[in-house]
Short mmCIF file of N, CA and C in Angstrom, two decimals:
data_model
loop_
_atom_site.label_atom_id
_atom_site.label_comp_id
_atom_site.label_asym_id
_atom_site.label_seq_id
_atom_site.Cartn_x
_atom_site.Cartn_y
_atom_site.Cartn_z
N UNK O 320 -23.94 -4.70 -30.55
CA UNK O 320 -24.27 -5.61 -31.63
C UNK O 320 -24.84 -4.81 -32.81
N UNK O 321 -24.44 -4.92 -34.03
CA UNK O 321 -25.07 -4.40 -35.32
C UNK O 321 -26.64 -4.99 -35.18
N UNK O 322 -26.96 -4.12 -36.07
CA UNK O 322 -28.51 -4.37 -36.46
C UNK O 322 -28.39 -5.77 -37.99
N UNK O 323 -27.32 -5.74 -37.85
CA UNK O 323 -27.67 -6.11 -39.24
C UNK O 323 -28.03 -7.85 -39.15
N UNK O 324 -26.61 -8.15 -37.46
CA UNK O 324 -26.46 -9.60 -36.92
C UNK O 324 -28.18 -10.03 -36.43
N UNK O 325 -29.10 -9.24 -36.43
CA UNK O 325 -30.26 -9.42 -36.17
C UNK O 325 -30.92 -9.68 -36.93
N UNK O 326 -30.87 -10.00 -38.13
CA UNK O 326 -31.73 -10.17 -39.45
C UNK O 326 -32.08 -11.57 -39.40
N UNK O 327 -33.46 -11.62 -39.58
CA UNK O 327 -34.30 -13.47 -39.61
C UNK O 327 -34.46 -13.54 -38.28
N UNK O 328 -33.67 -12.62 -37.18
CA UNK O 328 -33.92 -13.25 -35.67
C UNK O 328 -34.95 -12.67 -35.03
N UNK O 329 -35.96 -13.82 -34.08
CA UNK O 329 -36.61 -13.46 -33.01
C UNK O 329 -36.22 -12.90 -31.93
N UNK O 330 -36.21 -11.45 -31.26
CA UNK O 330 -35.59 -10.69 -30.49
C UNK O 330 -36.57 -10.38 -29.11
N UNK O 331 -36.48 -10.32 -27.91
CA UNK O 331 -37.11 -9.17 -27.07
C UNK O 331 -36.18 -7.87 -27.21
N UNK O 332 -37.39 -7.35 -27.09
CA UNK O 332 -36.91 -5.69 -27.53
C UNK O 332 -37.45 -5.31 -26.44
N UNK O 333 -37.40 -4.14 -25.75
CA UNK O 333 -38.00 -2.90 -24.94
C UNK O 333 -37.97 -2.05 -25.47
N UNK O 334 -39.82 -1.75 -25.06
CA UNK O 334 -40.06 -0.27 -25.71
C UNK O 334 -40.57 1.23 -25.09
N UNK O 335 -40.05 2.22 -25.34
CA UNK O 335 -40.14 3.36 -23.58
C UNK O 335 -42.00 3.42 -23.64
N UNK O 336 -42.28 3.82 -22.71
CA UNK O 336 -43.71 4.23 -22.62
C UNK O 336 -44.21 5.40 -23.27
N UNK O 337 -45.37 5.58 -23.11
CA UNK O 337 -46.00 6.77 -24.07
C UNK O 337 -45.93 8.28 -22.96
N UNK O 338 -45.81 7.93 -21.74
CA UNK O 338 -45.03 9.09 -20.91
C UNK O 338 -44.43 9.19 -19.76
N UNK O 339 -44.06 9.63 -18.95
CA UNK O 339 -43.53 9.78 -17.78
C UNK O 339 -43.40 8.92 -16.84
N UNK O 340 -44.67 8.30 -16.05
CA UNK O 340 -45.13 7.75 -15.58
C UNK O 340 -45.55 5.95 -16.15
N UNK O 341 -45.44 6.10 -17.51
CA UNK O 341 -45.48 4.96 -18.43
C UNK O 341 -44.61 3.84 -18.10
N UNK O 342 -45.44 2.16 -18.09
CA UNK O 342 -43.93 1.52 -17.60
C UNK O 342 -43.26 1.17 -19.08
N UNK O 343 -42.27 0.44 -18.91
CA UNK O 343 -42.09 -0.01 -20.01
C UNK O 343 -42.17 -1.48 -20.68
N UNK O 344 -42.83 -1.72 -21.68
CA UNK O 344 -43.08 -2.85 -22.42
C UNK O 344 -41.90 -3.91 -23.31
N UNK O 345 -42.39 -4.71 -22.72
CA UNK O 345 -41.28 -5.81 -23.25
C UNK O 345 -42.18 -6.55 -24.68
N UNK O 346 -41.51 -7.23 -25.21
CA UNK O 346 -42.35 -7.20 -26.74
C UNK O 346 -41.10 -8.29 -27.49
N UNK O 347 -41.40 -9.28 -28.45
CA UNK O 347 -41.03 -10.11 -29.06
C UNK O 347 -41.34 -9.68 -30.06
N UNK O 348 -40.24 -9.64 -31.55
CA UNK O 348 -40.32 -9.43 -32.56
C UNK O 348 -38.91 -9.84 -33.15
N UNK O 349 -39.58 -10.19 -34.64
CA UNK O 349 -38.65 -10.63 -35.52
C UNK O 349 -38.14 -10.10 -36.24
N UNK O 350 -36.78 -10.12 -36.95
CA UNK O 350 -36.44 -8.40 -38.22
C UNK O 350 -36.58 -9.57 -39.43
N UNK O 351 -37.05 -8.64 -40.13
CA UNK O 351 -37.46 -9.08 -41.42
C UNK O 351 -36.43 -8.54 -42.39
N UNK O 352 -36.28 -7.49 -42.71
CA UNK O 352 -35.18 -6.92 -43.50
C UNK O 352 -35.09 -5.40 -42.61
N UNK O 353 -33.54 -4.80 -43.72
CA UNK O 353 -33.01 -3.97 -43.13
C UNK O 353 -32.77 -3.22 -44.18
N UNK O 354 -33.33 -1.94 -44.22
CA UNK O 354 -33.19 -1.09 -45.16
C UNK O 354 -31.21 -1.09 -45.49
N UNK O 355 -30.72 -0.45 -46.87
CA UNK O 355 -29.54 -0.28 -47.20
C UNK O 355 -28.97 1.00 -46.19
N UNK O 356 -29.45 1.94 -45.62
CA UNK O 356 -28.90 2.47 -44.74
C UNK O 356 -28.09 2.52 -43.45
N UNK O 357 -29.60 0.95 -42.75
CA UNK O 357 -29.47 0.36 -41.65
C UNK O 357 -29.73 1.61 -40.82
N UNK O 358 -30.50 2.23 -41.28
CA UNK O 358 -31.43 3.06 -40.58
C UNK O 358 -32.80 2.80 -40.15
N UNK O 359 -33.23 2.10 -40.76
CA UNK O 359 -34.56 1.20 -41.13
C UNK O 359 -34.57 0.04 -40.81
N UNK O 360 -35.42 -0.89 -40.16
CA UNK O 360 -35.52 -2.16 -39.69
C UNK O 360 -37.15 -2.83 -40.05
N UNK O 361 -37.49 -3.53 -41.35
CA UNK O 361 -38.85 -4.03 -40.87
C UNK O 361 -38.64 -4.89 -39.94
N UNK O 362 -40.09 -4.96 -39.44
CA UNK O 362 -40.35 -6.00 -38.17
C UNK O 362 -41.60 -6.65 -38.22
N UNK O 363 -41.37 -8.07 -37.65
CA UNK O 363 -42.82 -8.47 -37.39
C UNK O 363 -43.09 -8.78 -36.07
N UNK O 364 -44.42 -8.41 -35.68
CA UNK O 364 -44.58 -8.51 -34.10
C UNK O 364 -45.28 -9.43 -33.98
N UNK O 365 -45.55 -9.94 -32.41
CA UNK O 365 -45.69 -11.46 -32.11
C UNK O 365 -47.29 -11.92 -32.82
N UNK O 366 -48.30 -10.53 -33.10
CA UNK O 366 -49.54 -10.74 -33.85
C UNK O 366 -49.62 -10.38 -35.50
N UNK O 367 -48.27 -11.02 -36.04
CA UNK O 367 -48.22 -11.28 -37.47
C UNK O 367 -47.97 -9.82 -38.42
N UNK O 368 -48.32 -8.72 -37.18
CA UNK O 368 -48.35 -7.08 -38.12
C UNK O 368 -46.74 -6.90 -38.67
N UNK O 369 -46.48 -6.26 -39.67
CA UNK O 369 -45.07 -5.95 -40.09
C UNK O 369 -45.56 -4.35 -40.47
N UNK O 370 -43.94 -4.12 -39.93
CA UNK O 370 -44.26 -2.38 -40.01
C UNK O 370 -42.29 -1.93 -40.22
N UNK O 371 -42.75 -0.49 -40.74
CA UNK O 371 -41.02 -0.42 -40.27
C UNK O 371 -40.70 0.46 -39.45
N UNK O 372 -39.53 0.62 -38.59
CA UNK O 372 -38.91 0.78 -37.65
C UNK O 372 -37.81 1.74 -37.28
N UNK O 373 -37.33 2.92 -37.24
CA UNK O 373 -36.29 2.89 -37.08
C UNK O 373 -35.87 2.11 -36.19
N UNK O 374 -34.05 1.81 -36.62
CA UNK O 374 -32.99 0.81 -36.10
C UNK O 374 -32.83 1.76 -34.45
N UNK O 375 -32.82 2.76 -34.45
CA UNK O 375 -32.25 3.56 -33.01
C UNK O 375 -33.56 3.24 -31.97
N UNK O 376 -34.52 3.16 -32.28
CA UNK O 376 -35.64 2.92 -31.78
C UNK O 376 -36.10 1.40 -30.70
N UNK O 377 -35.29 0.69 -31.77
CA UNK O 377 -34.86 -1.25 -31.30
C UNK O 377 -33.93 -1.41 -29.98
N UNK O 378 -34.28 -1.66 -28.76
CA UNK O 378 -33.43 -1.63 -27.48
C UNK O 378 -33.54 -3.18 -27.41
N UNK O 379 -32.65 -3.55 -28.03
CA UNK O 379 -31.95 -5.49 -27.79
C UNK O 379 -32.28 -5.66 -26.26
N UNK O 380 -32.86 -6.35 -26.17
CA UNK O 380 -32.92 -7.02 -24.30
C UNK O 380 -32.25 -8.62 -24.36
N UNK O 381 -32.64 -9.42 -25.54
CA UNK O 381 -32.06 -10.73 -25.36
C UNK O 381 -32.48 -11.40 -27.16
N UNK O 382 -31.85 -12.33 -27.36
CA UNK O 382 -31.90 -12.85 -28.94
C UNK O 382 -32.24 -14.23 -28.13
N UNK O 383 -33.71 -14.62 -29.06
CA UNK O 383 -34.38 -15.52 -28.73
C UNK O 383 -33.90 -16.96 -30.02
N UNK O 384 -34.36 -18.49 -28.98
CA UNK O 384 -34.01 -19.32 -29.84
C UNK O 384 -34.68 -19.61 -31.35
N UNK O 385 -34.58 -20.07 -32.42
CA UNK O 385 -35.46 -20.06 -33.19
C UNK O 385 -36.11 -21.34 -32.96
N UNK O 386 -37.69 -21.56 -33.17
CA UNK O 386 -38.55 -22.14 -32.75
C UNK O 386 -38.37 -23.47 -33.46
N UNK O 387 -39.53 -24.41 -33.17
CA UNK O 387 -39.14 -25.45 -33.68
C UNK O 387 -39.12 -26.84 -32.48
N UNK O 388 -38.86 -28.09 -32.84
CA UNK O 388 -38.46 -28.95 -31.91
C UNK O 388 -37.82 -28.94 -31.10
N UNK O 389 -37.87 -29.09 -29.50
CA UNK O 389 -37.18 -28.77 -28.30
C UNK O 389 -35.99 -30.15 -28.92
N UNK O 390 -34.48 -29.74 -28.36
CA UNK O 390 -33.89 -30.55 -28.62
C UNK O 390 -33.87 -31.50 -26.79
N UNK O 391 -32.98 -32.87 -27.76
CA UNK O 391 -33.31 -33.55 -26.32
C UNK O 391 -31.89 -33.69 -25.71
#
């Protein structure tokens, strides 16, 4: 999947650990924009911080629904 089909979407991502033995973290975040390279990804994480990203860095686990009223 492009990085790009990810733009406005709420994603789980996985992210590797800080070493060896590290597990790995699962994490919800949204892309905000995408640099013109598409090297670059801002993001916002589930506690409102926005930062940027490299795109190679982003491991897609699943594309989440967008929020809102449960339908019936």
């Amino acid at each position: 999947m492009k990085i790009s089909e990810l733009l406005h979407k709420r994603i789980l991502v996985s992210q590797k650990g800080d070493g060896y033995a590290s597990p790995q973290r699962v994490e919800e975040i949204k892309v905000l924009e995408i640099a013109p390279s598409g090297n670059w990804v801002k993001i916002q994480n589930q506690y409102g911080n926005k930062f940027w990203k490299s795109a190679s860095d982003i491991i897609l686990i699943e594309i989440l629904e967008p929020t809102g009223k449960p339908s019936e």
